Short mmCIF file of C-alpha atoms and ligand atoms in Angstrom, two decimals:
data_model
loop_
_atom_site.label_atom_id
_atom_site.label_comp_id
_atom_site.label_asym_id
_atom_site.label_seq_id
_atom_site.Cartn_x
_atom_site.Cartn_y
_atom_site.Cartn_z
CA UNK A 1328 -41.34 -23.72 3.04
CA UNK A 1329 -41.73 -21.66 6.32
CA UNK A 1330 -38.45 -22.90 7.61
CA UNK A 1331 -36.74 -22.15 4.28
CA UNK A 1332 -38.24 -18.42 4.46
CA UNK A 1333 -36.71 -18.10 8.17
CA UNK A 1334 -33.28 -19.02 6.86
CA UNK A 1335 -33.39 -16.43 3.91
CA UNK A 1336 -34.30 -14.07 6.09
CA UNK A 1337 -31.68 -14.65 9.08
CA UNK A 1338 -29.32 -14.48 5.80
CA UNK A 1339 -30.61 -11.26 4.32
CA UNK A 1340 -30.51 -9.88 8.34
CA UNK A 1341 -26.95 -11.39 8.65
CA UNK A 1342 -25.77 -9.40 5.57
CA UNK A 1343 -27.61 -6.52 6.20
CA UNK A 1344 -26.01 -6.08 9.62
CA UNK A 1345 -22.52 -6.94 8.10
CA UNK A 1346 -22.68 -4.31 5.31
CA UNK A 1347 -23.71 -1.56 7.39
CA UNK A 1348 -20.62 -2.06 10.05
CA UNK A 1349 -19.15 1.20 9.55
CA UNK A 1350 -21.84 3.17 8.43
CA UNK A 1351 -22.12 5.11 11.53
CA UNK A 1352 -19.08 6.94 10.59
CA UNK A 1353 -17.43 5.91 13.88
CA UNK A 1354 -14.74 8.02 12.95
CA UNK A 1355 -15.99 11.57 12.20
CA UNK A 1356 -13.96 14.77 13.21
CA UNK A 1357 -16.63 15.55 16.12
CA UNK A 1358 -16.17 11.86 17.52
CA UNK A 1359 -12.09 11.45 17.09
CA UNK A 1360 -12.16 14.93 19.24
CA UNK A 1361 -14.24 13.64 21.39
CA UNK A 1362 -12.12 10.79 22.05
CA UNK A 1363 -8.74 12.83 21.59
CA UNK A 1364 -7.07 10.35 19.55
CA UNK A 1365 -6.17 9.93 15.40
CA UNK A 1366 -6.31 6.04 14.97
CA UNK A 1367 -3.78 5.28 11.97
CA UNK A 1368 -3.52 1.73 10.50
CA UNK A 1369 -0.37 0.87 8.86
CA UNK A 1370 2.17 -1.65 8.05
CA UNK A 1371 5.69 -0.61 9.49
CA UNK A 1372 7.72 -2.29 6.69
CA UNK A 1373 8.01 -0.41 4.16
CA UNK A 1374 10.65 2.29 4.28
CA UNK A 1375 10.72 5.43 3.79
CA UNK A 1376 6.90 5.84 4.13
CA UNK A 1377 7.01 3.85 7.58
CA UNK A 1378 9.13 1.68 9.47
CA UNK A 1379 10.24 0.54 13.00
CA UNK A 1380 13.11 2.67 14.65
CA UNK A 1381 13.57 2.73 18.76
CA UNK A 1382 10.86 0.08 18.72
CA UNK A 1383 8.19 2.24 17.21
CA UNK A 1384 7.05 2.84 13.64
CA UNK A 1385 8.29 6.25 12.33
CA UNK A 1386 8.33 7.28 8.35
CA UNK A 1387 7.08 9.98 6.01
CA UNK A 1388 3.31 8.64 6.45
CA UNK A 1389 3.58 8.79 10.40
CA UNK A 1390 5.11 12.30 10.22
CA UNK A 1391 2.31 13.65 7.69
CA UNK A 1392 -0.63 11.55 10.16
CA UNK A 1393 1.38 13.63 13.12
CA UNK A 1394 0.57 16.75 11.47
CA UNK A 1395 -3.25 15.83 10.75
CA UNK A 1396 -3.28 14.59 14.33
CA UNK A 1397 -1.92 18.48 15.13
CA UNK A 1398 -4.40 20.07 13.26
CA UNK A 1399 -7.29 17.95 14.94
CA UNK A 1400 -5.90 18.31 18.49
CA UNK A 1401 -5.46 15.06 19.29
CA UNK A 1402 -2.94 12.41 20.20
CA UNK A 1403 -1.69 9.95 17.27
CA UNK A 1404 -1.63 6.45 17.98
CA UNK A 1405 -0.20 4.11 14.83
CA UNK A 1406 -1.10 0.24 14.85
CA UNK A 1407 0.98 -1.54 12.48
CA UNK A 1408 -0.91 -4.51 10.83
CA UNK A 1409 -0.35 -6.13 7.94
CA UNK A 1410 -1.10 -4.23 4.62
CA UNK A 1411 -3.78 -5.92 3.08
CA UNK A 1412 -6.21 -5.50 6.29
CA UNK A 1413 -5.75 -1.71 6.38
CA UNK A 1414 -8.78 -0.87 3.58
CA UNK A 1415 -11.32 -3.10 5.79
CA UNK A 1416 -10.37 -1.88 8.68
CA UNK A 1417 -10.73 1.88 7.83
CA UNK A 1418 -13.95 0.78 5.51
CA UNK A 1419 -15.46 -0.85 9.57
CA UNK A 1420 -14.17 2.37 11.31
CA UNK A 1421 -11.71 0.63 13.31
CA UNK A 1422 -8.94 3.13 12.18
CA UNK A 1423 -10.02 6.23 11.26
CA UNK A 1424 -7.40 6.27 8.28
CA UNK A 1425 -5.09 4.23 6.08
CA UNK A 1426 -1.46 5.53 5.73
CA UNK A 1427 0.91 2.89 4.24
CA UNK A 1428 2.41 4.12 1.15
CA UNK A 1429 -1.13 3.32 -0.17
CA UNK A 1430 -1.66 3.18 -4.37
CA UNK A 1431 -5.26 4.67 -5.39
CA UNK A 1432 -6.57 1.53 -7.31
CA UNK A 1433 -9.89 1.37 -8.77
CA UNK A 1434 -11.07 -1.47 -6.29
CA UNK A 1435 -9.93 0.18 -3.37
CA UNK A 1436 -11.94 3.10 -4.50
CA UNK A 1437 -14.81 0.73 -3.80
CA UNK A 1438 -14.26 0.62 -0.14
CA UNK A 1439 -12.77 3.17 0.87
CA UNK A 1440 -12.44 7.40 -0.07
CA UNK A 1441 -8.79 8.44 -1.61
CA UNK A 1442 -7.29 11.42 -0.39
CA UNK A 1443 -5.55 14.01 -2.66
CA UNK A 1444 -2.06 12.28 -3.96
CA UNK A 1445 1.03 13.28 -2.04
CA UNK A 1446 3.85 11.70 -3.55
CA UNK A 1447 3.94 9.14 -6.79
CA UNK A 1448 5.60 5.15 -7.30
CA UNK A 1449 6.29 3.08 -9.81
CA UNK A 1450 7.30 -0.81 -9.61
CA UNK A 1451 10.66 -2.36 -9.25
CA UNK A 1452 12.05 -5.21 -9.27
CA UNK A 1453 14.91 -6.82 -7.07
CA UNK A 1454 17.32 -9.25 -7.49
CA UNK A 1455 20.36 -10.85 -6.58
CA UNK A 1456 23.57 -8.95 -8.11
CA UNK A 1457 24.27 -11.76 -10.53
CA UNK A 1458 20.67 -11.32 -12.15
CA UNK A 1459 20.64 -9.21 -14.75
CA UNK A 1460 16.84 -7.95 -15.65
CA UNK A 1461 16.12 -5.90 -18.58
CA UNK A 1462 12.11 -5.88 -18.32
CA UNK A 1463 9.38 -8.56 -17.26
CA UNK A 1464 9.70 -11.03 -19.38
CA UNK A 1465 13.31 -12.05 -18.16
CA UNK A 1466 11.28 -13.08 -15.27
CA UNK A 1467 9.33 -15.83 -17.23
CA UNK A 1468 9.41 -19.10 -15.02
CA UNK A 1469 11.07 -17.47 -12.14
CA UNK A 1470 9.66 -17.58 -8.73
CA UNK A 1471 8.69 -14.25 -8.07
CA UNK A 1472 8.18 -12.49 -4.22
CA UNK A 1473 5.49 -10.01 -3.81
CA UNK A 1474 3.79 -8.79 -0.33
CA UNK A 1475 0.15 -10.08 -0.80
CA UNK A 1476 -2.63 -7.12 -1.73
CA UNK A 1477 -0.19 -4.78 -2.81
CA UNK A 1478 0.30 -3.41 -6.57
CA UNK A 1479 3.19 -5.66 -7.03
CA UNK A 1480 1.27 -8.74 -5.82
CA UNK A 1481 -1.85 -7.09 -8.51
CA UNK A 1482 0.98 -6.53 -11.52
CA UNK A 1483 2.81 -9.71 -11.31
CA UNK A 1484 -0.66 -11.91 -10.91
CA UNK A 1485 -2.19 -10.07 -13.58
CA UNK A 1486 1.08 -11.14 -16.03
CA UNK A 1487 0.75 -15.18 -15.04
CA UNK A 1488 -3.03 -15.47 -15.13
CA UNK A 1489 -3.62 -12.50 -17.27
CA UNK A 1490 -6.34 -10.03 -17.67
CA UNK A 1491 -9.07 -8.22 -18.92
CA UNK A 1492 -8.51 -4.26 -20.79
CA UNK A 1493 -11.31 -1.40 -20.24
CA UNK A 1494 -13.54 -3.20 -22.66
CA UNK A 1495 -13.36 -6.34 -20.90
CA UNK A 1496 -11.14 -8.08 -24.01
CA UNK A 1497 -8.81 -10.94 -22.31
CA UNK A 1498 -5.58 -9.92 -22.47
CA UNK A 1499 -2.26 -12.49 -22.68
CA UNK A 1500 -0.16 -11.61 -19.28
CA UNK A 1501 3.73 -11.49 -20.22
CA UNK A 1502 4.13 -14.42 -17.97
CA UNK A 1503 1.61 -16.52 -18.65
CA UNK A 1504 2.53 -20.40 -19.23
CA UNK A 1505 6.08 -19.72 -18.73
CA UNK A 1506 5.90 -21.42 -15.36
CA UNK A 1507 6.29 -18.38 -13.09
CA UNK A 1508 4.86 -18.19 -9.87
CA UNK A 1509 3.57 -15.37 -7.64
CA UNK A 1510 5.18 -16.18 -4.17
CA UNK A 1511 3.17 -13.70 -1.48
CA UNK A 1512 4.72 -11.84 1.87
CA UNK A 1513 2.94 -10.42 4.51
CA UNK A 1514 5.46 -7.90 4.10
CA UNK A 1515 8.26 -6.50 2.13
CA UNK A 1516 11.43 -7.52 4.72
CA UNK A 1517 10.07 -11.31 4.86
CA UNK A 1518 10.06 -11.17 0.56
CA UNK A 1519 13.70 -10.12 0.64
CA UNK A 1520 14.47 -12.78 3.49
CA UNK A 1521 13.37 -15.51 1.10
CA UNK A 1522 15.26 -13.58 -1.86
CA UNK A 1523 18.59 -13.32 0.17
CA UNK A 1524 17.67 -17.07 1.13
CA UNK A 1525 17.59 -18.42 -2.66
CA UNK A 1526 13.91 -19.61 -2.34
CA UNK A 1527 12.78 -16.96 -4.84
CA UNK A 1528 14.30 -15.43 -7.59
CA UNK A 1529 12.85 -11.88 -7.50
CA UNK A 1530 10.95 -9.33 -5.90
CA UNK A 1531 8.23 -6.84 -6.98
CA UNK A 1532 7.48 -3.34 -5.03
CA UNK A 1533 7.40 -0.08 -5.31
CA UNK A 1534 10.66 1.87 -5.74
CA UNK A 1535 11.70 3.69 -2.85
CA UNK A 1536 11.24 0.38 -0.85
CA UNK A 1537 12.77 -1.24 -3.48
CA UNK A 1538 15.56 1.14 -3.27
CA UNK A 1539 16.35 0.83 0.97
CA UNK A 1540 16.45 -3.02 0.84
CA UNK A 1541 18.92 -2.98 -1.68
CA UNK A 1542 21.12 -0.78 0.33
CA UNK A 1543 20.38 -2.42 3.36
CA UNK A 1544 21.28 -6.20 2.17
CA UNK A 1545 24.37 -6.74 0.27
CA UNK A 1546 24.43 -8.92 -2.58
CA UNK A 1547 21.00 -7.40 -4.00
CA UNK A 1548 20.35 -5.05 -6.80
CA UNK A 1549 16.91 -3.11 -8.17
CA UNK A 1550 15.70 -1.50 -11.36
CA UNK A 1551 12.52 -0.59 -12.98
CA UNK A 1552 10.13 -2.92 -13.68
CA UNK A 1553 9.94 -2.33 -17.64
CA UNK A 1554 7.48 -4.11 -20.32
CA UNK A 1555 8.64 -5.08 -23.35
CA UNK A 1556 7.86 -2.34 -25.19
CA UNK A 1557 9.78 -0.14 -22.54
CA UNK A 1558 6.34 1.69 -20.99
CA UNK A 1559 6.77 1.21 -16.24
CA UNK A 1560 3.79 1.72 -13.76
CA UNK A 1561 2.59 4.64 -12.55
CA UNK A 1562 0.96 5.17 -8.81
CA UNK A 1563 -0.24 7.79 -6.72
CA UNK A 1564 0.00 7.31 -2.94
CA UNK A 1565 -2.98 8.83 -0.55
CA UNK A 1566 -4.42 8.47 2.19
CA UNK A 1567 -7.36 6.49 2.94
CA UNK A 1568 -10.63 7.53 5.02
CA UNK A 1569 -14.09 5.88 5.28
CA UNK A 1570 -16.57 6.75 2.77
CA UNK A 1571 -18.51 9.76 2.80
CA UNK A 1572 -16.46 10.79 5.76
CA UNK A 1573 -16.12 14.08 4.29
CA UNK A 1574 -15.27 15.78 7.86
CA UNK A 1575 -11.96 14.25 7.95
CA UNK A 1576 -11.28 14.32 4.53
CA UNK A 1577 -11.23 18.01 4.13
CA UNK A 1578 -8.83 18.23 7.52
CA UNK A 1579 -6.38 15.12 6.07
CA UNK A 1580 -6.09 17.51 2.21
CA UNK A 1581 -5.54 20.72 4.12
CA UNK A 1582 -2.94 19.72 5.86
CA UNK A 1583 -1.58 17.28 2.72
CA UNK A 1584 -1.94 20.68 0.56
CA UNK A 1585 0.17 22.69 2.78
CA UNK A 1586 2.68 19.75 3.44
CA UNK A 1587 3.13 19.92 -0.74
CA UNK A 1588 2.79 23.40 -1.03
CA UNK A 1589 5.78 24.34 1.18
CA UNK A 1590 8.42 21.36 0.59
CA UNK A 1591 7.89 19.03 3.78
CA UNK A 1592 7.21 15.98 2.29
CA UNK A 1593 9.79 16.01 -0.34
CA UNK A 1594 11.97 16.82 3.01
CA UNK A 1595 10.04 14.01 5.08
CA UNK A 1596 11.17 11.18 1.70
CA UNK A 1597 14.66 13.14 1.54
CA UNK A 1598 15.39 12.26 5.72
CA UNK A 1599 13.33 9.17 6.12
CA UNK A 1600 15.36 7.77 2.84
CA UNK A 1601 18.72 8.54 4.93
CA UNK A 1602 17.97 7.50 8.24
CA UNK A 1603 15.94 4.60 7.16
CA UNK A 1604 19.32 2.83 5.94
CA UNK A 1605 21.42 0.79 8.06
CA UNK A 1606 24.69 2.02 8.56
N1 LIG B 2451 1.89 1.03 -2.99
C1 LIG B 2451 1.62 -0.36 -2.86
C2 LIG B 2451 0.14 -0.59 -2.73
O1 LIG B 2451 -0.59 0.31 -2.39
C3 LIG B 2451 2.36 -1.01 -1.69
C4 LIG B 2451 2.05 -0.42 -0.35
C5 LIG B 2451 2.70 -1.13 0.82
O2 LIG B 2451 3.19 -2.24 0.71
N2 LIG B 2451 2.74 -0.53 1.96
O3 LIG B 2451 -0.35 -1.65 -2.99
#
């Protein structure tokens, strides 16, 4: 009995410790000065918002984190990771925020604190040329490529193994039993490897990705992802900061405010979208 009391409470210790990594807020305004540098966590594959060019990862999320960087006074220093580490990693404090072309999603909102939006997606889907898709459920048995965590990966899932409404009612995904498979990528440029390579039939992302990999591989073409009674997805795309790091917050919508306000992120999409394709 003693022994079995230890063990519960080296578990209830154990978890104790590992919810509360992060609660220091690690990454408050007073500390990041202090150290004079903006951690941002990304994933550089996903153009316009951020990609690699002259070996380092540039895009409309790297050029708005510049500014925030600008208006902190210190240096900006991007790691690119894969995407579906970046909410842990700014929930722990290792990055101080999360700019990747992010969707505000209900779960996420349970790790980590949304900025305001600063530009909105909604899904597409990719194919080969020859593959004519008029919505989702032309899809049904296909092997379909999505990069794992995203909204894609979420919206395709949801239609094989369907899901529950607001009320918690099951719900029949589009998809389900027609033998389709969700086919995860670490990132968007390995999903439209294996779509160029035959091994899947289509891929699901957001549409200005969507958009540059068509242009950038021949023999691929992209519309809206539309369900059959013609309604798309709509996301917004923020920033994400550690909860109840309110410091930062307010500094990361100033400087997203003004950025909207005056026209430079519509200007950042307009010449990331050019000089992310290939010529
Ligand atoms: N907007 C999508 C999401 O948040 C995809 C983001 C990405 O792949 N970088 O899930």
């Amino acid at each position: 009995m003693k022994k079995i009391v230890t063990v519960v409470l080296a578990a209830l210790l154990a978890a104790t410790l590992l919810a509360c990594t992060g609660c220091g807020n690690t990454q408050s305004v007073e500390n990041i000065q202090k150290n004079g540098e903006l951690i941002v966590y990304t994933n550089a594959e996903f153009a316009p918002f951020e990609y690699i060019s002259g070996g380092k990862p540039v895009g409309v999320d790297i050029d708005i984190c510049q500014k925030i960087a600008d208006e902190l006074g210190v240096t900006l220093t991007v790691e690119n990771v894969d995407f579906d580490i970046i909410v842990s990693s700014v929930q722990s404090g290792k990055a101080a925020l999360g700019a990747a072309g992010m969707t505000v999603t209900d779960e996420r909102k349970e790790s980590v604190d949304f900025s305001i939006s600063y530009t909105t997606s909604t899904q597409y889907v990719i194919t080969s040329e020859e593959f004519e898709v008029n919505n989702i459920e032309d899809l049904k048995g296909m092997q379909i490529g999505v990069q794992l965590g995203t909204t894609g990966d979420f919206t395709v899932s949801d239609e094989i193994n369907g899901y529950e409404d607001d009320e918690g009612n099951p719900v029949t995904g589009v998809l389900q039993d027609s033998g389709a498979e969700v086919i995860t990528y670490p990132n968007a440029n390995l999903a439209a490897e294996a779509l160029k390579a035959g091994k899947i039939s289509a891929v699901v992302i957001d549409q200005l990705p969507a958009e540059i990999i068509v242009q950038n591989n021949s023999g691929l073409h992209s519309t809206e992802l539309l369900y059959p009674d013609g309604s798309t997805t709509t996301e917004e795309y923020a920033i994400c900061v550690a909860k109840g790091n309110d410091s930062l917050m307010e500094v990361v919508n100033k400087v997203l405010q003004e950025l909207l306000d005056d026209g430079t992120i519509e200007e950042y999409i307009i010449h990331h979208s050019t000089e992310a394709v290939v010529e």
